[in-house]
């Protein structure tokens, strides 16, 4: 796999795991009282949320580069980008894109 494809896989996993933490912080704060762990660490979750935003932008750029380099259809590219926004589905989106990248790299029979 190319370095860009490996970077995509790594970033997709980092962003996906980070997104789960962001959602946990959001829902933890929403459904608990003001003395809870979630409220006491609200500033930490704010920083994690901001870092997630930057990492997500990097992921979108990597997806765009891969899309152009491997001539993905606009529908596949947009679907890959949208799947990266949903917790747990982001991992399926990464798997789907990786399978396409590997198929394109496989020698023809």
Backbone as CSV, one residue per row, in Angstrom:
resi,resn,N_x,N_y,N_z,CA_x,CA_y,CA_z,C_x,C_y,C_z
1,UNK,0.842,-1.182,0.000,0.000,0.000,0.000,0.886,1.244,0.000
2,UNK,0.378,2.289,-0.592,1.130,3.537,-0.653,1.172,4.199,0.726
3,UNK,2.079,5.143,0.876,2.193,5.872,2.139,0.918,6.670,2.421
4,UNK,0.300,7.180,1.382,-0.948,7.929,1.556,-2.056,7.008,2.055
5,UNK,-2.120,5.796,1.527,-3.139,4.843,1.966,-2.921,4.437,3.424
6,UNK,-1.674,4.247,3.807,-1.365,3.914,5.201,-1.714,5.097,6.104
7,UNK,-1.380,6.305,5.659,-1.729,7.504,6.430,-3.242,7.609,6.590
8,UNK,-3.976,7.269,5.538,-5.439,7.282,5.617,-5.938,6.296,6.670
9,UNK,-5.413,5.085,6.640,-5.865,4.071,7.605,-5.579,4.504,9.037
10,UNK,-4.378,5.025,9.271,-4.011,5.466,10.618,-4.896,6.632,11.056
11,UNK,-5.059,7.622,10.194,-5.878,8.784,10.546,-7.338,8.395,10.735
12,UNK,-7.833,7.480,9.928,-9.230,7.055,10.062,-9.459,6.410,11.428
13,UNK,-8.517,5.600,11.870,-8.648,4.964,13.190,-8.519,5.990,14.308
14,UNK,-7.570,6.884,14.197,-7.389,7.909,15.235,-8.638,8.785,15.320
15,UNK,-9.136,9.243,14.180,-10.326,10.091,14.168,-11.549,9.315,14.662
16,UNK,-11.677,8.060,14.274,-12.815,7.256,14.725,-12.822,7.054,16.230
17,UNK,-11.667,6.722,16.799,-11.572,6.546,18.248,-11.783,7.874,18.972
18,UNK,-11.219,8.935,18.402,-11.386,10.261,18.980,-12.852,10.679,18.968
19,UNK,-13.562,10.336,17.904,-14.977,10.678,17.804,-15.792,9.971,18.885
20,UNK,-15.433,8.748,19.197,-16.123,8.026,20.269,-15.911,8.738,21.600
21,UNK,-14.688,9.209,21.856,-14.406,9.941,23.094,-15.198,11.247,23.135
22,UNK,-15.263,11.946,22.003,-16.017,13.201,21.943,-17.490,12.954,22.263
23,UNK,-18.070,11.928,21.657,-19.475,11.618,21.925,-19.684,11.179,23.369
24,UNK,-18.749,10.405,23.914,-18.861,9.978,25.317,-18.867,11.197,26.232
25,UNK,-17.991,12.150,25.971,-17.955,13.374,26.763,-19.235,14.173,26.642
26,UNK,-19.761,14.274,25.437,-20.998,15.030,25.210,-22.172,14.393,25.945
27,UNK,-22.360,13.091,25.738,-23.491,12.423,26.374,-23.283,12.250,27.877
28,UNK,-22.040,12.056,28.297,-21.756,11.965,29.724,-22.127,13.246,30.446
29,UNK,-21.820,14.368,29.836,-22.154,15.658,30.440,-23.655,15.921,30.382
30,UNK,-24.295,15.486,29.316,-25.724,15.746,29.148,-26.567,14.951,30.146
31,UNK,-26.155,13.739,30.466,-26.999,12.864,31.275,-26.535,12.693,32.724
32,UNK,-25.583,13.508,33.173,-25.140,13.397,34.566,-25.271,14.746,35.258
33,UNK,-25.106,14.721,36.583,-25.238,15.965,37.338,-23.927,16.753,37.316
34,UNK,-23.964,17.946,37.885,-22.829,18.864,37.777,-21.585,18.434,38.545
35,UNK,-21.684,17.506,39.460,-20.519,17.054,40.206,-19.844,15.842,39.597
36,UNK,-20.319,15.398,38.453,-19.822,14.157,37.854,-18.446,14.331,37.214
37,UNK,-17.847,13.191,36.901,-16.572,13.143,36.194,-16.639,13.962,34.912
38,UNK,-17.741,13.853,34.195,-17.881,14.507,32.899,-17.848,16.023,33.032
39,UNK,-18.474,16.564,34.062,-18.451,18.006,34.292,-17.088,18.467,34.794
40,UNK,-16.475,17.673,35.677,-15.174,18.068,36.223,-14.102,18.106,35.138
41,UNK,-14.261,17.313,34.098,-13.270,17.253,33.019,-13.787,17.856,31.711
42,UNK,-14.717,18.774,31.828,-15.298,19.401,30.623,-14.235,20.105,29.785
43,UNK,-13.266,20.742,30.426,-12.202,21.429,29.682,-11.350,20.446,28.892
44,UNK,-11.092,19.300,29.467,-10.322,18.263,28.764,-11.073,17.794,27.527
45,UNK,-12.374,17.568,27.691,-13.169,17.122,26.544,-13.282,18.215,25.482
46,UNK,-13.253,19.481,25.889,-13.264,20.575,24.922,-11.992,20.544,24.070
47,UNK,-10.854,20.315,24.706,-9.586,20.230,23.961,-9.608,19.022,23.023
48,UNK,-10.078,17.887,23.535,-10.170,16.683,22.699,-11.076,16.945,21.500
49,UNK,-12.160,17.649,21.722,-13.094,17.987,20.646,-12.421,18.862,19.588
50,UNK,-11.655,19.837,20.024,-10.970,20.724,19.082,-9.884,19.980,18.300
51,UNK,-9.162,19.116,18.985,-8.144,18.303,18.303,-8.823,17.394,17.274
52,UNK,-9.974,16.848,17.657,-10.726,16.006,16.723,-11.071,16.784,15.450
53,UNK,-11.481,18.036,15.602,-11.821,18.847,14.435,-10.654,19.003,13.474
54,UNK,-9.481,19.258,14.013,-8.284,19.415,13.179,-7.931,18.086,12.507
55,UNK,-7.955,17.006,13.286,-7.634,15.689,12.717,-8.637,15.283,11.642
56,UNK,-9.901,15.641,11.841,-10.914,15.318,10.846,-10.646,16.054,9.533
57,UNK,-10.234,17.305,9.627,-9.895,18.069,8.414,-8.734,17.397,7.672
58,UNK,-7.731,16.946,8.427,-6.592,16.240,7.812,-7.089,14.969,7.121
59,UNK,-7.986,14.247,7.788,-8.544,13.025,7.199,-9.273,13.329,5.891
60,UNK,-10.053,14.397,5.869,-10.772,14.757,4.638,-9.809,15.079,3.493
61,UNK,-8.717,15.750,3.807,-7.719,16.054,2.770,-7.096,14.761,2.247
62,UNK,-6.778,13.836,3.145,-6.186,12.562,2.717,-7.173,11.786,1.851
63,UNK,-8.449,11.783,2.220,-9.469,11.118,1.403,-9.541,11.758,0.026
64,UNK,-9.487,13.092,-0.027,-9.527,13.786,-1.319,-8.319,13.430,-2.179
65,UNK,-7.154,13.337,-1.562,-5.934,12.964,-2.308,-6.069,11.544,-2.852
66,UNK,-6.511,10.620,-1.995,-6.700,9.240,-2.454,-7.747,9.158,-3.556
67,UNK,-8.799,9.923,-3.406,-9.871,9.924,-4.401,-9.352,10.345,-5.770
68,UNK,-8.553,11.384,-5.770,-7.994,11.867,-7.032,-6.973,10.905,-7.610
69,UNK,-6.121,10.399,-6.733,-5.048,9.512,-7.170,-5.589,8.188,-7.713
70,UNK,-6.652,7.681,-7.113,-7.192,6.378,-7.506,-8.488,6.477,-8.307
71,UNK,-8.843,7.688,-8.684,-10.012,7.954,-9.526,-11.295,7.337,-8.965
72,UNK,-11.542,7.611,-7.676,-12.790,7.161,-7.078,-13.930,7.966,-7.657
73,UNK,-15.099,7.370,-7.688,-16.276,8.103,-8.145,-16.634,9.147,-7.086
74,UNK,-17.299,10.218,-7.495,-17.717,11.222,-6.502,-18.602,10.621,-5.403
75,UNK,-19.467,9.690,-5.773,-20.339,9.068,-4.784,-19.556,8.296,-3.728
76,UNK,-18.558,7.538,-4.159,-17.738,6.775,-3.219,-16.934,7.712,-2.322
77,UNK,-16.410,8.772,-2.910,-15.623,9.739,-2.141,-16.486,10.409,-1.079
78,UNK,-17.651,10.881,-1.470,-18.543,11.562,-0.525,-19.016,10.588,0.548
79,UNK,-19.340,9.366,0.159,-19.774,8.369,1.139,-18.660,8.081,2.149
80,UNK,-17.428,7.983,1.677,-16.297,7.744,2.574,-16.132,8.902,3.547
81,UNK,-16.283,10.111,3.056,-16.181,11.287,3.923,-17.324,11.331,4.935
82,UNK,-18.530,11.028,4.483,-19.682,11.058,5.395,-19.614,9.951,6.441
83,UNK,-19.158,8.768,6.048,-19.033,7.674,7.010,-18.030,8.012,8.116
84,UNK,-17.067,8.857,7.801,-16.073,9.249,8.806,-16.674,10.136,9.893
85,UNK,-17.891,10.621,9.694,-18.519,11.503,10.683,-19.372,10.748,11.692
86,UNK,-19.587,9.457,11.491,-20.491,8.689,12.342,-19.683,7.703,13.190
87,UNK,-19.829,7.785,14.526,-19.096,6.828,15.364,-19.417,5.391,14.961
88,UNK,-18.443,4.554,14.981,-18.487,3.134,14.622,-18.633,2.914,13.119
89,UNK,-19.467,3.664,12.433,-19.546,3.526,10.972,-18.265,4.010,10.308
90,UNK,-17.525,4.868,10.994,-16.262,5.351,10.438,-15.282,4.198,10.214
91,UNK,-15.332,3.194,11.084,-14.439,2.042,10.922,-14.853,1.200,9.711
92,UNK,-16.144,1.084,9.476,-16.626,0.375,8.298,-16.228,1.135,7.031
93,UNK,-16.339,2.458,7.068,-15.932,3.266,5.920,-14.457,3.101,5.598
94,UNK,-13.635,3.044,6.642,-12.192,2.835,6.440,-11.938,1.478,5.810
95,UNK,-12.633,0.467,6.300,-12.470,-0.899,5.781,-12.871,-0.955,4.305
96,UNK,-13.967,-0.316,3.998,-14.489,-0.287,2.629,-13.493,0.380,1.671
97,UNK,-12.961,1.512,2.090,-11.998,2.226,1.246,-10.703,1.433,1.105
98,UNK,-10.256,0.802,2.193,-9.033,-0.007,2.144,-9.200,-1.186,1.200
99,UNK,-10.360,-1.821,1.227,-10.614,-2.933,0.298,-10.546,-2.457,-1.146
100,UNK,-11.079,-1.281,-1.405,-11.022,-0.743,-2.768,-9.582,-0.431,-3.175
101,UNK,-8.808,0.116,-2.247,-7.417,0.413,-2.543,-6.625,-0.853,-2.818
102,UNK,-6.867,-1.883,-2.023,-6.157,-3.162,-2.226,-6.577,-3.825,-3.534
103,UNK,-7.846,-3.736,-3.874,-8.332,-4.325,-5.122,-7.697,-3.634,-6.324
104,UNK,-7.529,-2.319,-6.232,-6.933,-1.558,-7.340,-5.451,-1.889,-7.496
105,UNK,-4.819,-2.280,-6.398,-3.388,-2.565,-6.420,-3.101,-4.015,-6.808
106,UNK,-4.099,-4.890,-6.673,-3.898,-6.316,-6.974,-3.642,-6.508,-8.469
107,UNK,-2.762,-7.443,-8.809,-2.498,-7.712,-10.227,-3.709,-8.347,-10.889
108,UNK,-3.954,-7.993,-12.113,-5.084,-8.562,-12.869,-4.813,-10.002,-13.214
109,UNK,-5.850,-10.812,-13.160,-5.693,-12.253,-13.439,-5.756,-12.526,-14.918
